[in-house]
Short mmCIF file of C-alpha atoms in Angstrom, two decimals:
data_model
loop_
_atom_site.label_atom_id
_atom_site.label_comp_id
_atom_site.label_asym_id
_atom_site.label_seq_id
_atom_site.Cartn_x
_atom_site.Cartn_y
_atom_site.Cartn_z
CA MET A 1 47.14 -28.40 21.67
CA PRO A 2 47.55 -25.21 19.59
CA ASP A 3 46.06 -25.16 16.14
CA SER A 4 48.48 -26.03 13.37
CA PRO A 5 49.46 -23.38 10.79
CA THR A 6 47.61 -25.39 8.14
CA ALA A 7 44.41 -25.36 10.19
CA LEU A 8 44.74 -21.65 10.82
CA ARG A 9 45.20 -20.97 7.11
CA THR A 10 42.19 -23.15 6.28
CA GLU A 11 40.07 -21.32 8.83
CA ALA A 12 41.20 -17.95 7.51
CA GLN A 13 40.33 -19.00 3.98
CA THR A 14 36.85 -20.18 4.95
CA GLU A 15 35.92 -17.04 6.90
CA PRO A 16 35.69 -14.74 3.85
CA ALA A 17 33.64 -17.33 2.00
CA ALA A 18 31.22 -17.58 4.89
CA ALA A 19 30.98 -13.82 5.02
CA ARG A 20 30.08 -13.41 1.37
CA PRO A 21 26.38 -14.41 1.54
CA PRO A 22 25.56 -11.76 4.17
CA ARG A 23 27.27 -9.13 2.00
CA ARG A 24 25.23 -10.21 -1.04
CA ILE A 25 22.08 -10.16 1.04
CA ALA A 26 22.98 -6.74 2.40
CA PHE A 27 23.56 -5.48 -1.14
CA ALA A 28 20.16 -6.86 -2.20
CA ARG A 29 18.53 -5.06 0.71
CA VAL A 30 20.19 -1.78 -0.32
CA ARG A 31 19.11 -2.33 -3.92
CA ASP A 32 15.49 -2.61 -2.73
CA PHE A 33 15.68 1.07 -1.73
CA ALA A 34 17.07 2.21 -5.09
CA LEU A 35 13.87 4.10 -5.99
CA VAL A 36 13.48 5.83 -2.63
CA PRO A 37 15.71 8.80 -3.65
CA GLY A 38 13.63 9.13 -6.83
CA ILE A 39 10.41 9.14 -4.81
CA ILE A 40 11.80 11.88 -2.55
CA ALA A 41 12.93 13.88 -5.58
CA ILE A 42 9.51 13.60 -7.24
CA ALA A 43 7.87 14.70 -3.98
CA VAL A 44 10.05 17.82 -3.92
CA VAL A 45 9.40 18.55 -7.60
CA GLY A 46 5.68 17.99 -7.14
CA GLN A 47 5.54 20.42 -4.25
CA LEU A 48 7.37 23.03 -6.33
CA VAL A 49 5.02 22.47 -9.29
CA ASN A 50 1.89 22.74 -7.17
CA PRO A 51 1.65 23.24 -3.38
CA VAL A 52 -1.37 20.93 -3.40
CA PHE A 53 0.86 17.91 -4.09
CA LEU A 54 1.84 17.10 -0.49
CA GLN A 55 -1.49 18.03 1.04
CA TYR A 56 -3.26 15.22 2.87
CA ASP A 57 -6.17 14.88 0.45
CA ASN A 58 -3.89 14.64 -2.59
CA VAL A 59 -1.59 12.10 -0.91
CA ILE A 60 -4.59 9.95 0.02
CA ASN A 61 -5.88 10.29 -3.53
CA ILE A 62 -2.56 9.04 -4.93
CA LEU A 63 -2.43 6.12 -2.53
CA GLN A 64 -6.05 5.09 -3.07
CA THR A 65 -5.93 5.17 -6.86
CA MET A 66 -2.56 3.41 -6.72
CA SER A 67 -3.74 0.71 -4.31
CA GLU A 68 -6.12 -0.85 -6.83
CA ILE A 69 -3.58 -1.35 -9.60
CA ALA A 70 -0.89 -2.10 -7.00
CA LEU A 71 -2.62 -5.42 -6.40
CA LEU A 72 -2.02 -6.19 -10.07
CA VAL A 73 1.64 -5.32 -9.55
CA LEU A 74 1.75 -7.61 -6.51
CA ALA A 75 0.19 -10.42 -8.52
CA GLN A 76 2.47 -9.96 -11.53
CA THR A 77 5.57 -9.79 -9.33
CA LEU A 78 4.78 -13.18 -7.80
CA VAL A 79 4.26 -14.64 -11.27
CA LEU A 80 7.48 -13.11 -12.62
CA VAL A 81 9.54 -14.30 -9.66
CA VAL A 82 8.43 -17.88 -10.32
CA GLY A 83 9.55 -17.49 -13.93
CA LYS A 84 6.16 -17.09 -15.62
CA MET A 85 4.16 -14.20 -17.05
CA ASP A 86 0.43 -13.43 -16.86
CA LEU A 87 -0.92 -10.89 -19.33
CA SER A 88 -4.53 -11.75 -18.53
CA LEU A 89 -4.48 -10.08 -15.11
CA GLU A 90 -5.83 -6.81 -16.49
CA SER A 91 -8.84 -8.61 -18.00
CA THR A 92 -9.50 -10.51 -14.77
CA PHE A 93 -9.38 -7.10 -13.07
CA GLY A 94 -12.43 -6.11 -15.13
CA LEU A 95 -14.23 -9.40 -15.69
CA ALA A 96 -14.46 -10.58 -12.05
CA PRO A 97 -16.46 -7.58 -10.74
CA GLY A 98 -18.27 -7.44 -14.09
CA VAL A 99 -19.61 -10.99 -13.70
CA ALA A 100 -20.58 -10.24 -10.09
CA ALA A 101 -22.51 -7.15 -11.18
CA TRP A 102 -24.10 -9.06 -14.08
CA LEU A 103 -25.38 -11.79 -11.77
CA THR A 104 -26.50 -9.66 -8.82
CA ILE A 105 -27.87 -6.42 -10.30
CA ASP A 106 -31.50 -6.52 -11.37
CA GLY A 107 -32.30 -4.63 -14.58
CA GLY A 108 -30.63 -3.47 -17.77
CA HIS A 109 -28.14 -5.97 -19.18
CA SER A 110 -27.86 -7.74 -15.83
CA LEU A 111 -29.48 -11.07 -14.98
CA GLY A 112 -30.03 -10.44 -11.27
CA VAL A 113 -30.25 -14.18 -10.55
CA LEU A 114 -28.17 -14.08 -7.35
CA PRO A 115 -28.77 -12.19 -4.10
CA PRO A 116 -26.64 -9.04 -3.62
CA TRP A 117 -24.62 -10.50 -0.74
CA THR A 118 -23.05 -13.08 -3.09
CA ALA A 119 -21.30 -10.42 -5.18
CA VAL A 120 -17.94 -10.56 -3.38
CA PRO A 121 -17.78 -14.39 -3.34
CA VAL A 122 -18.56 -14.36 -7.07
CA VAL A 123 -15.63 -11.98 -7.66
CA LEU A 124 -13.30 -14.36 -5.83
CA VAL A 125 -14.64 -17.45 -7.60
CA VAL A 126 -14.10 -15.85 -11.02
CA GLY A 127 -10.52 -15.08 -10.01
CA VAL A 128 -9.95 -18.69 -8.96
CA LEU A 129 -11.46 -20.09 -12.17
CA VAL A 130 -9.40 -17.86 -14.45
CA GLY A 131 -6.19 -18.66 -12.58
CA ALA A 132 -6.96 -22.39 -12.59
CA LEU A 133 -7.58 -22.35 -16.35
CA ASN A 134 -4.31 -20.51 -16.94
CA ALA A 135 -2.45 -23.00 -14.74
CA LEU A 136 -4.09 -25.96 -16.49
CA LEU A 137 -2.92 -24.81 -19.91
CA ILE A 138 0.53 -23.66 -18.79
CA VAL A 139 1.47 -26.35 -16.26
CA ARG A 140 -0.57 -29.39 -17.25
CA PHE A 141 -0.37 -29.00 -21.03
CA GLY A 142 3.00 -27.25 -21.13
CA LEU A 143 1.88 -24.34 -23.30
CA SER A 144 3.67 -21.00 -23.49
CA GLY A 145 2.60 -18.79 -20.60
CA PHE A 146 2.93 -15.68 -22.71
CA VAL A 147 0.71 -16.99 -25.51
CA VAL A 148 -1.83 -18.59 -23.16
CA THR A 149 -2.34 -15.48 -21.06
CA LEU A 150 -2.38 -13.25 -24.13
CA GLY A 151 -5.20 -15.36 -25.54
CA MET A 152 -6.93 -15.35 -22.16
CA LEU A 153 -6.65 -11.56 -22.03
CA ILE A 154 -8.54 -11.32 -25.32
CA VAL A 155 -11.14 -13.92 -24.32
CA LEU A 156 -11.89 -12.35 -20.95
CA ARG A 157 -12.06 -8.88 -22.47
CA GLY A 158 -14.59 -10.19 -24.99
CA LEU A 159 -16.63 -11.87 -22.25
CA LEU A 160 -16.88 -8.64 -20.28
CA THR A 161 -17.93 -6.73 -23.38
CA GLY A 162 -20.48 -9.43 -24.18
CA ILE A 163 -22.19 -9.66 -20.79
CA SER A 164 -22.27 -5.88 -20.42
CA GLY A 165 -23.38 -5.18 -23.98
CA GLY A 166 -20.53 -2.68 -24.12
CA GLN A 167 -22.23 -0.63 -21.41
CA THR A 168 -21.31 0.22 -17.82
CA PHE A 169 -22.85 -1.60 -14.87
CA PHE A 170 -24.40 0.71 -12.28
CA GLY A 171 -26.46 0.20 -9.13
CA MET A 172 -24.11 -2.26 -7.49
CA SER A 173 -24.86 -3.83 -4.13
CA ASP A 174 -23.52 -2.42 -0.88
CA SER A 175 -21.22 -5.42 -0.51
CA MET A 176 -19.42 -4.47 -3.74
CA LEU A 177 -19.21 -0.81 -2.74
CA TYR A 178 -17.95 -1.36 0.80
CA LEU A 179 -14.22 -1.94 0.28
CA GLY A 180 -13.95 0.85 -2.27
CA THR A 181 -15.76 3.50 -0.23
CA THR A 182 -15.38 2.79 3.47
CA LEU A 183 -12.77 4.30 5.78
CA TRP A 184 -10.79 2.37 8.37
CA ALA A 185 -9.30 4.67 11.01
CA GLY A 186 -9.87 7.61 8.68
CA VAL A 187 -7.99 6.00 5.77
CA PRO A 188 -9.65 4.31 2.75
CA ALA A 189 -9.94 0.55 3.26
CA SER A 190 -8.31 -0.09 -0.11
CA ILE A 191 -5.06 1.47 1.14
CA TRP A 192 -5.07 -0.74 4.23
CA ILE A 193 -5.77 -3.83 2.12
CA CYS A 194 -2.96 -2.98 -0.30
CA VAL A 195 -0.40 -2.36 2.45
CA LEU A 196 -1.38 -5.50 4.38
CA LEU A 197 -1.22 -7.71 1.29
CA PHE A 198 2.18 -6.34 0.29
CA ALA A 199 3.45 -6.78 3.85
CA GLY A 200 2.19 -10.35 3.85
CA GLY A 201 3.86 -10.93 0.49
CA VAL A 202 7.19 -9.57 1.78
CA VAL A 203 7.04 -12.00 4.71
CA LEU A 204 6.06 -14.85 2.39
CA LEU A 205 8.91 -14.34 -0.08
CA GLY A 206 11.54 -13.48 2.49
CA TYR A 207 10.91 -15.73 5.47
CA ILE A 208 8.65 -18.65 4.50
CA ARG A 209 9.85 -21.77 2.72
CA PHE A 210 7.05 -21.65 0.15
CA GLY A 211 7.99 -18.09 -0.83
CA ARG A 212 11.68 -18.90 -1.14
CA SER A 213 10.75 -21.80 -3.42
CA LEU A 214 9.40 -19.25 -5.93
CA TYR A 215 12.90 -17.84 -6.36
CA ALA A 216 14.36 -21.31 -6.74
CA ILE A 217 11.84 -22.22 -9.45
CA GLY A 218 12.28 -18.91 -11.27
CA GLY A 219 16.05 -19.20 -11.12
CA ASN A 220 16.30 -22.78 -12.36
CA GLU A 221 13.20 -24.94 -12.49
CA ASP A 222 15.10 -28.17 -13.20
CA ALA A 223 17.40 -27.60 -10.24
CA ALA A 224 14.39 -26.82 -8.07
CA LYS A 225 12.79 -30.13 -9.07
CA ALA A 226 16.04 -31.95 -8.31
CA ALA A 227 16.03 -30.33 -4.87
CA GLY A 228 12.63 -31.85 -4.15
CA ILE A 229 10.51 -28.75 -4.66
CA ARG A 230 7.04 -29.52 -6.03
CA THR A 231 7.30 -26.99 -8.81
CA ASP A 232 4.04 -27.73 -10.60
CA ARG A 233 1.95 -27.36 -7.46
CA ILE A 234 3.65 -24.10 -6.52
CA VAL A 235 3.13 -22.63 -10.02
CA TRP A 236 -0.54 -23.63 -9.83
CA ILE A 237 -0.92 -21.83 -6.50
CA VAL A 238 0.89 -18.72 -7.74
CA LEU A 239 -1.17 -18.41 -10.93
CA ILE A 240 -4.45 -18.89 -9.08
CA GLY A 241 -3.41 -16.53 -6.29
CA ALA A 242 -2.39 -13.88 -8.82
CA SER A 243 -5.79 -14.02 -10.53
CA VAL A 244 -7.56 -13.71 -7.19
CA LEU A 245 -5.46 -10.64 -6.35
CA ALA A 246 -6.38 -9.13 -9.72
CA ALA A 247 -10.06 -9.81 -9.02
CA VAL A 248 -9.81 -8.11 -5.62
CA GLY A 249 -8.11 -5.11 -7.23
CA GLY A 250 -10.96 -4.84 -9.70
CA LEU A 251 -13.45 -5.03 -6.84
CA LEU A 252 -11.73 -2.11 -5.09
CA LEU A 253 -11.86 0.04 -8.23
CA SER A 254 -15.49 -0.87 -8.94
CA GLY A 255 -16.43 -0.06 -5.36
CA ARG A 256 -14.75 3.33 -5.49
CA LEU A 257 -16.33 4.26 -8.83
CA ALA A 258 -19.67 2.56 -8.00
CA SER A 259 -19.63 1.02 -11.48
CA VAL A 260 -17.98 -1.55 -13.72
CA ALA A 261 -17.07 -0.26 -17.17
CA ALA A 262 -16.87 -2.59 -20.16
CA ALA A 263 -13.25 -1.50 -20.63
CA GLN A 264 -12.22 -1.72 -16.97
CA GLY A 265 -8.54 -2.62 -16.68
CA ASN A 266 -7.87 -2.13 -20.39
CA GLY A 267 -4.18 -1.25 -20.89
CA TYR A 268 -3.29 -1.58 -17.20
CA ILE A 269 -0.82 -4.39 -17.88
CA PHE A 270 1.66 -1.91 -19.37
CA THR A 271 1.74 0.13 -16.17
CA VAL A 272 2.02 -3.09 -14.16
CA PHE A 273 5.10 -4.23 -16.08
CA ALA A 274 6.60 -0.75 -15.90
CA ALA A 275 6.25 -0.72 -12.11
CA ALA A 276 7.66 -4.23 -11.71
CA VAL A 277 10.63 -3.65 -14.02
CA ILE A 278 11.71 -0.32 -12.57
CA GLY A 279 11.24 -1.88 -9.13
CA GLY A 280 13.97 -4.41 -9.94
CA VAL A 281 11.87 -7.47 -10.81
CA SER A 282 13.51 -9.59 -13.48
CA LEU A 283 11.51 -10.68 -16.52
CA ASN A 284 13.66 -13.83 -16.60
CA GLY A 285 12.45 -14.99 -13.19
CA GLY A 286 14.10 -15.66 -9.86
CA ARG A 287 14.89 -12.06 -8.94
CA GLY A 288 13.00 -9.12 -7.49
CA THR A 289 11.23 -8.07 -4.32
CA LEU A 290 7.76 -6.85 -3.48
CA PHE A 291 9.16 -3.79 -1.77
CA GLY A 292 10.90 -2.84 -4.99
CA ALA A 293 7.71 -3.43 -6.97
CA PHE A 294 5.73 -1.31 -4.50
CA THR A 295 8.16 1.59 -4.82
CA GLY A 296 7.94 1.18 -8.59
CA ILE A 297 4.16 1.65 -8.75
CA LEU A 298 4.31 4.44 -6.15
CA LEU A 299 6.89 6.31 -8.22
CA LEU A 300 4.81 5.95 -11.40
CA TYR A 301 1.65 7.28 -9.74
CA MET A 302 3.52 10.15 -8.16
CA ILE A 303 4.92 11.09 -11.57
CA GLN A 304 1.44 10.86 -13.13
CA ASN A 305 0.01 13.06 -10.39
CA VAL A 306 2.75 15.67 -10.84
CA LEU A 307 2.14 15.71 -14.60
CA THR A 308 -1.60 16.10 -14.02
CA LEU A 309 -1.11 18.96 -11.58
CA ALA A 310 1.25 20.57 -14.10
CA GLY A 311 -1.44 20.40 -16.79
CA VAL A 312 0.34 17.85 -19.01
CA PRO A 313 -2.12 16.02 -21.33
CA ALA A 314 -2.93 12.46 -20.21
CA GLN A 315 -1.78 11.02 -23.56
CA TRP A 316 1.84 11.78 -22.70
CA ILE A 317 1.64 9.73 -19.50
CA GLY A 318 1.35 6.50 -21.50
CA ALA A 319 4.40 7.45 -23.55
CA LEU A 320 6.27 8.11 -20.33
CA ASN A 321 5.45 4.65 -18.96
CA GLY A 322 6.77 3.04 -22.13
CA THR A 323 9.95 5.09 -21.98
CA ILE A 324 10.47 4.11 -18.34
CA ILE A 325 10.16 0.42 -19.25
CA LEU A 326 12.78 0.71 -22.00
CA VAL A 327 15.20 2.66 -19.82
CA ALA A 328 14.73 0.22 -16.93
CA LEU A 329 15.36 -2.76 -19.23
CA VAL A 330 18.57 -1.20 -20.52
CA MET A 331 19.76 -0.43 -16.99
CA SER A 332 18.89 -3.96 -15.86
CA ARG A 333 20.86 -5.40 -18.79
CA ILE A 334 23.90 -3.26 -17.97
CA THR A 335 23.91 -3.94 -14.24
CA SER A 336 23.14 -7.68 -14.43
CA GLY A 337 25.29 -8.48 -17.46
CA LYS A 338 22.72 -11.09 -18.54
CA ARG A 339 20.84 -11.32 -21.79
CA GLN A 340 17.07 -10.90 -21.51
CA ASN A 341 14.87 -13.34 -23.40
#
């Protein structure tokens, strides 16, 4: 029997509605590439400023120096997507390798009570402990994530200064130097680690139920709970995982420099937020992608490299990062139409 006119009209009305989600998804995918034209433009400008810019050694230098702080961007993006904020990541970035050096190096301000091979496990353990303490205060006791991690930033910074005596740790073990100095297939290991972790994060957020739950929690935590998502457990995992990523990033930098400075990571959080915000990650939670965040930190480091090659004083680079944050916030407010708290 032929379909009735009413049924045909109903079907015609439902087809556009069913087609809308793919269009929104397609738009989100296009938005992920918003910074790609800027990256291409900076590459062209950089080459015009100095022919060295696109040479292999300089490109590898940009990617390697970026890869260490990119892990902080990866960590902060996960935290922001779930609707939280972790300011202490930059201090974990310095403290984790600092504690490892303090416990495994013999001489100077170091204790040297552990064998050298334990350095990397110590770095990871410190990351887990810091993240667990943050999660305990934020999730279990319901304290403000901003205030808790700000206090933790100060505490961890003081701990690193205390155990190092304000000095730099040298003479690190081969295990701490390996990831920062070795080459895999002719490319620094830190670049491979950065790319693989970001790729894994993209798969996690885009195709795995746990990753999609982060968006649900960041968008509306009460609704996520009503949907049966175990929000507290997921926030615990994200905060601990973010601290571990920060610790690994600090290990990569320490390995490359063959030292741990008392001020390692100091001020990095501003660059991290700049990269995340211009990459389309919302400070209100529930929105943003790791690809966008990656292009954000890549763009910032390319700009810094161009400015360096052009002979611009380093002090102006910090001012530029702050300006980029403000401009990105204004653009996000205009395009989203939502107030930012």
